[in-house]
Amino acid sequence: MNSPINRRKALKVMGLGMLGTCVPLLPSAAKEKKNKSDKKIKRLIFYFSATGNSLYVSRQLAGEDGVLMSIPQEIHNDNPVYEAEEIGIVCPVYCFLPPAIVQDFIARSTFKADYFFTVGTFGAHTTVFPEFVNNFAQEHGIKMNYISAVQMVDTYLPYFDVERELADPKLKRIPERLAAITAAINNREEYILPVTGQDRMIYEGYYRQSGRDRQRPTVTRSEKIVFSTDSCIGCGVCESVCPHGSWSLVDGKGVPEGDCENCLACVHNCPQMAISIIPTPPEPEEANRNARYRHPNVTIADLIRANSQG
């Protein structure tokens, strides 16, 4: 059981406090939806975000006139046909690839635009991410004009200590990097982030060691990845932020069962830090059980709106 001092420290790292406390959002006129009768959308951005990094980047890229749509919500659209002058995908990089839910959304949708772009958010390496996205898009009739990435806090807890990540100098470079990416997209530049020989070595080494599937490496069952501890108070946040709706409340306690993206939205956003990760060798246990993360300009309410399957 965590001491009150450690709990307050961890909540400060999370930027959460009590569930009802919201961190102010950055000013933005970007809308999450738009009436279909409106004139043609200039920039339409589809995003998937578990801890807020990709939602934050989406808002910056959308600017004043862009429209944001959540992939976990649009994945259920019975008529997934989208048209805009520019269409973008913003998502985290999982095991050097786009999450499975993002792949599924692209595969089932029809897009009409003059300019397509993808921006990944990553912690350590992108390796083959731009190449995979480019090839996957081509397979589904999309010509990507621009693919890049921005390095942010790495939220994969088995390998990264959030407290150390928050102190990393790399975070100071985010505004400059985002400004450069935004300018490139505004100018409709043609650019695919290069994949180096070292990138391929890192990629090959990881997959040889982990044995993960090279198309959908993080897809699993939630009950094999996470569990709620005795600290659970049955608030239901886990149920609301899961993009697959794989948490439910049983006898006043959160219980996972169902498809899992391994996005760790439930772990990072639990106000009580009452969800732990089950070690899956060869991966280690959590680097810091007392630290969780959500982007400081994104609220729990934002992520519930984006991911809730209720």
PDB file of C-alpha atoms in Angstrom, residues 91-99 103 118-120 122 124-137 139 144 147-149 192-208 212-217:
ATOM      1  CA  CYS A  91      -1.386   8.266 -33.208  1.00  0.00           C
ATOM      2  CA  PRO A  92       1.176   6.820 -30.808  1.00  0.00           C
ATOM      3  CA  VAL A  93       3.920   4.506 -32.029  1.00  0.00           C
ATOM      4  CA  TYR A  94       3.514   1.049 -30.429  1.00  0.00           C
ATOM      5  CA  CYS A  95       6.433  -1.334 -30.887  1.00  0.00           C
ATOM      6  CA  PHE A  96       7.480   0.864 -33.856  1.00  0.00           C
ATOM      7  CA  LEU A  97       4.077   0.499 -35.591  1.00  0.00           C
ATOM      8  CA  PRO A  98       0.688   2.254 -35.562  1.00  0.00           C
ATOM      9  CA  PRO A  99      -1.757   0.706 -33.050  1.00  0.00           C
ATOM     10  CA  GLN A 103      -4.737   0.063 -38.798  1.00  0.00           C
ATOM     11  CA  THR A 118       0.504  10.983 -40.599  1.00  0.00           C
ATOM     12  CA  VAL A 119       2.271  12.087 -37.424  1.00  0.00           C
ATOM     13  CA  GLY A 120       3.344   9.587 -34.788  1.00  0.00           C
ATOM     14  CA  PHE A 122       6.901   8.242 -29.693  1.00  0.00           C
ATOM     15  CA  ALA A 124      12.336   6.157 -27.648  1.00  0.00           C
ATOM     16  CA  HIS A 125      12.435   5.176 -31.342  1.00  0.00           C
ATOM     17  CA  THR A 126      10.238   5.207 -34.450  1.00  0.00           C
ATOM     18  CA  THR A 127      12.421   2.751 -36.435  1.00  0.00           C
ATOM     19  CA  VAL A 128      10.235   1.455 -39.329  1.00  0.00           C
ATOM     20  CA  PHE A 129       7.037   3.356 -38.385  1.00  0.00           C
ATOM     21  CA  PRO A 130       7.075   5.745 -41.401  1.00  0.00           C
ATOM     22  CA  GLU A 131       7.825   2.936 -43.833  1.00  0.00           C
ATOM     23  CA  PHE A 132       5.097   0.703 -42.382  1.00  0.00           C
ATOM     24  CA  VAL A 133       2.518   3.512 -42.504  1.00  0.00           C
ATOM     25  CA  ASN A 134       3.443   4.406 -46.072  1.00  0.00           C
ATOM     26  CA  ASN A 135       3.178   0.807 -47.282  1.00  0.00           C
ATOM     27  CA  PHE A 136      -0.017   0.120 -45.327  1.00  0.00           C
ATOM     28  CA  ALA A 137      -1.643   3.254 -46.731  1.00  0.00           C
ATOM     29  CA  GLU A 139      -2.243  -1.148 -49.779  1.00  0.00           C
ATOM     30  CA  MET A 144       0.702   9.519 -48.079  1.00  0.00           C
ATOM     31  CA  ILE A 147       4.864  11.167 -42.558  1.00  0.00           C
ATOM     32  CA  SER A 148       6.806  12.354 -39.530  1.00  0.00           C
ATOM     33  CA  ALA A 149       6.954  11.972 -35.751  1.00  0.00           C
ATOM     34  CA  ILE A 192       8.492  10.648 -45.556  1.00  0.00           C
ATOM     35  CA  LEU A 193      10.693  10.335 -42.461  1.00  0.00           C
ATOM     36  CA  PRO A 194      13.679   8.175 -43.528  1.00  0.00           C
ATOM     37  CA  VAL A 195      14.329   4.740 -42.023  1.00  0.00           C
ATOM     38  CA  THR A 196      18.033   4.187 -41.312  1.00  0.00           C
ATOM     39  CA  GLY A 197      20.101   1.038 -41.054  1.00  0.00           C
ATOM     40  CA  GLN A 198      20.284   1.509 -37.293  1.00  0.00           C
ATOM     41  CA  ASP A 199      16.493   1.804 -37.193  1.00  0.00           C
ATOM     42  CA  ARG A 200      16.191  -1.576 -38.893  1.00  0.00           C
ATOM     43  CA  MET A 201      18.692  -3.151 -36.479  1.00  0.00           C
ATOM     44  CA  ILE A 202      16.727  -1.904 -33.465  1.00  0.00           C
ATOM     45  CA  TYR A 203      13.484  -3.131 -34.999  1.00  0.00           C
ATOM     46  CA  GLU A 204      14.839  -6.585 -35.860  1.00  0.00           C
ATOM     47  CA  GLY A 205      16.489  -6.986 -32.464  1.00  0.00           C
ATOM     48  CA  TYR A 206      13.331  -6.097 -30.591  1.00  0.00           C
ATOM     49  CA  TYR A 207      11.102  -8.476 -32.526  1.00  0.00           C
ATOM     50  CA  ARG A 208      13.579 -11.351 -32.316  1.00  0.00           C
ATOM     51  CA  ARG A 212       5.695 -10.295 -30.950  1.00  0.00           C
ATOM     52  CA  ASP A 213       3.563 -10.326 -34.081  1.00  0.00           C
ATOM     53  CA  ARG A 214       5.065  -7.928 -36.630  1.00  0.00           C
ATOM     54  CA  GLN A 215       1.723  -6.586 -37.860  1.00  0.00           C
ATOM     55  CA  ARG A 216      -0.278  -6.257 -34.628  1.00  0.00           C
ATOM     56  CA  PRO A 217       2.289  -6.588 -31.840  1.00  0.00           C
TER      57      PRO A 217
END
